Amino acid sequence: DLIPPQAQLKVLRALQAELNQRTAEFAAAHPDPDQLTDEDREELKEVEQAQRDIAALFEQLARLMEEQKQPDK
């Protein structure tokens, strides 16, 4: 890993903030989930997948940071 964990964390936070904005905009544009078109549902799936991806990256980073804190054996 060439990028320090703190820098990686900053990037993840920025990605999460961007996704939060995208989610808020989607929710504002589509207040009634029963009225979603197929295209809207596809966009929602993309947003959900992006959230899963960010969560997975955060978990990986958390493990890496935890490993770095532990003393060498």
PDB file of C-alpha atoms in Angstrom:
ATOM      1  CA  ASP A   1       0.000   0.000   0.000  1.00  0.00           C
ATOM      2  CA  LEU A   2       1.631   3.175  -1.194  1.00  0.00           C
ATOM      3  CA  ILE A   3      -1.133   5.465   0.020  1.00  0.00           C
ATOM      4  CA  PRO A   4      -1.148   6.084   3.781  1.00  0.00           C
ATOM      5  CA  PRO A   5      -4.273   4.815   5.568  1.00  0.00           C
ATOM      6  CA  GLN A   6      -5.232   8.320   6.713  1.00  0.00           C
ATOM      7  CA  ALA A   7      -5.254   9.495   3.084  1.00  0.00           C
ATOM      8  CA  GLN A   8      -7.310   6.473   2.092  1.00  0.00           C
ATOM      9  CA  LEU A   9      -9.770   7.301   4.859  1.00  0.00           C
ATOM     10  CA  LYS A  10     -10.109  10.876   3.563  1.00  0.00           C
ATOM     11  CA  VAL A  11     -10.914   9.548   0.092  1.00  0.00           C
ATOM     12  CA  LEU A  12     -13.490   7.129   1.493  1.00  0.00           C
ATOM     13  CA  ARG A  13     -15.136   9.934   3.438  1.00  0.00           C
ATOM     14  CA  ALA A  14     -15.309  12.036   0.283  1.00  0.00           C
ATOM     15  CA  LEU A  15     -16.824   9.137  -1.651  1.00  0.00           C
ATOM     16  CA  GLN A  16     -19.374   8.593   1.108  1.00  0.00           C
ATOM     17  CA  ALA A  17     -20.296  12.296   1.144  1.00  0.00           C
ATOM     18  CA  GLU A  18     -20.762  12.235  -2.632  1.00  0.00           C
ATOM     19  CA  LEU A  19     -22.930   9.133  -2.386  1.00  0.00           C
ATOM     20  CA  ASN A  20     -24.978  10.699   0.414  1.00  0.00           C
ATOM     21  CA  GLN A  21     -25.639  13.685  -1.847  1.00  0.00           C
ATOM     22  CA  ARG A  22     -26.597  11.409  -4.726  1.00  0.00           C
ATOM     23  CA  THR A  23     -28.949   9.472  -2.441  1.00  0.00           C
ATOM     24  CA  ALA A  24     -30.596  12.657  -1.174  1.00  0.00           C
ATOM     25  CA  GLU A  25     -31.097  13.923  -4.721  1.00  0.00           C
ATOM     26  CA  PHE A  26     -32.591  10.605  -5.793  1.00  0.00           C
ATOM     27  CA  ALA A  27     -34.960  10.573  -2.805  1.00  0.00           C
ATOM     28  CA  ALA A  28     -36.054  14.154  -3.500  1.00  0.00           C
ATOM     29  CA  ALA A  29     -36.688  13.388  -7.173  1.00  0.00           C
ATOM     30  CA  HIS A  30     -38.533  10.138  -6.398  1.00  0.00           C
ATOM     31  CA  PRO A  31     -40.610  10.621  -3.233  1.00  0.00           C
ATOM     32  CA  ASP A  32     -42.925   7.688  -4.023  1.00  0.00           C
ATOM     33  CA  PRO A  33     -40.981   4.422  -4.402  1.00  0.00           C
ATOM     34  CA  ASP A  34     -44.054   2.771  -5.920  1.00  0.00           C
ATOM     35  CA  GLN A  35     -43.775   5.136  -8.894  1.00  0.00           C
ATOM     36  CA  LEU A  36     -40.218   4.217  -9.904  1.00  0.00           C
ATOM     37  CA  THR A  37     -39.600   3.418 -13.549  1.00  0.00           C
ATOM     38  CA  ASP A  38     -37.310   0.595 -14.624  1.00  0.00           C
ATOM     39  CA  GLU A  39     -34.612   3.210 -15.248  1.00  0.00           C
ATOM     40  CA  ASP A  40     -35.133   4.642 -11.743  1.00  0.00           C
ATOM     41  CA  ARG A  41     -34.882   1.181 -10.219  1.00  0.00           C
ATOM     42  CA  GLU A  42     -31.639   0.587 -12.101  1.00  0.00           C
ATOM     43  CA  GLU A  43     -30.238   3.870 -10.779  1.00  0.00           C
ATOM     44  CA  LEU A  44     -31.290   2.904  -7.256  1.00  0.00           C
ATOM     45  CA  LYS A  45     -29.526  -0.439  -7.623  1.00  0.00           C
ATOM     46  CA  GLU A  46     -26.365   1.408  -8.682  1.00  0.00           C
ATOM     47  CA  VAL A  47     -26.573   3.647  -5.613  1.00  0.00           C
ATOM     48  CA  GLU A  48     -27.091   0.628  -3.358  1.00  0.00           C
ATOM     49  CA  GLN A  49     -24.118  -1.178  -4.933  1.00  0.00           C
ATOM     50  CA  ALA A  50     -21.949   1.899  -4.526  1.00  0.00           C
ATOM     51  CA  GLN A  51     -22.835   1.955  -0.822  1.00  0.00           C
ATOM     52  CA  ARG A  52     -21.924  -1.714  -0.454  1.00  0.00           C
ATOM     53  CA  ASP A  53     -18.618  -1.071  -2.243  1.00  0.00           C
ATOM     54  CA  ILE A  54     -17.760   1.850   0.036  1.00  0.00           C
ATOM     55  CA  ALA A  55     -18.662  -0.203   3.110  1.00  0.00           C
ATOM     56  CA  ALA A  56     -16.411  -3.044   1.938  1.00  0.00           C
ATOM     57  CA  LEU A  57     -13.525  -0.638   1.315  1.00  0.00           C
ATOM     58  CA  PHE A  58     -13.993   0.866   4.769  1.00  0.00           C
ATOM     59  CA  GLU A  59     -13.916  -2.599   6.351  1.00  0.00           C
ATOM     60  CA  GLN A  60     -10.699  -3.422   4.499  1.00  0.00           C
ATOM     61  CA  LEU A  61      -9.139  -0.153   5.604  1.00  0.00           C
ATOM     62  CA  ALA A  62     -10.245  -0.682   9.206  1.00  0.00           C
ATOM     63  CA  ARG A  63      -8.602  -4.138   9.205  1.00  0.00           C
ATOM     64  CA  LEU A  64      -5.414  -2.685   7.731  1.00  0.00           C
ATOM     65  CA  MET A  65      -5.282   0.086  10.321  1.00  0.00           C
ATOM     66  CA  GLU A  66      -5.925  -2.414  13.121  1.00  0.00           C
ATOM     67  CA  GLU A  67      -3.129  -4.659  11.857  1.00  0.00           C
ATOM     68  CA  GLN A  68      -0.735  -1.710  11.789  1.00  0.00           C
ATOM     69  CA  LYS A  69      -1.556  -0.870  15.409  1.00  0.00           C
ATOM     70  CA  GLN A  70      -0.737  -4.377  16.658  1.00  0.00           C
ATOM     71  CA  PRO A  71       2.866  -5.013  17.738  1.00  0.00           C
ATOM     72  CA  ASP A  72       4.983  -7.238  15.520  1.00  0.00           C
ATOM     73  CA  LYS A  73       5.034 -10.870  16.589  1.00  0.00           C
TER      74      LYS A  73
END
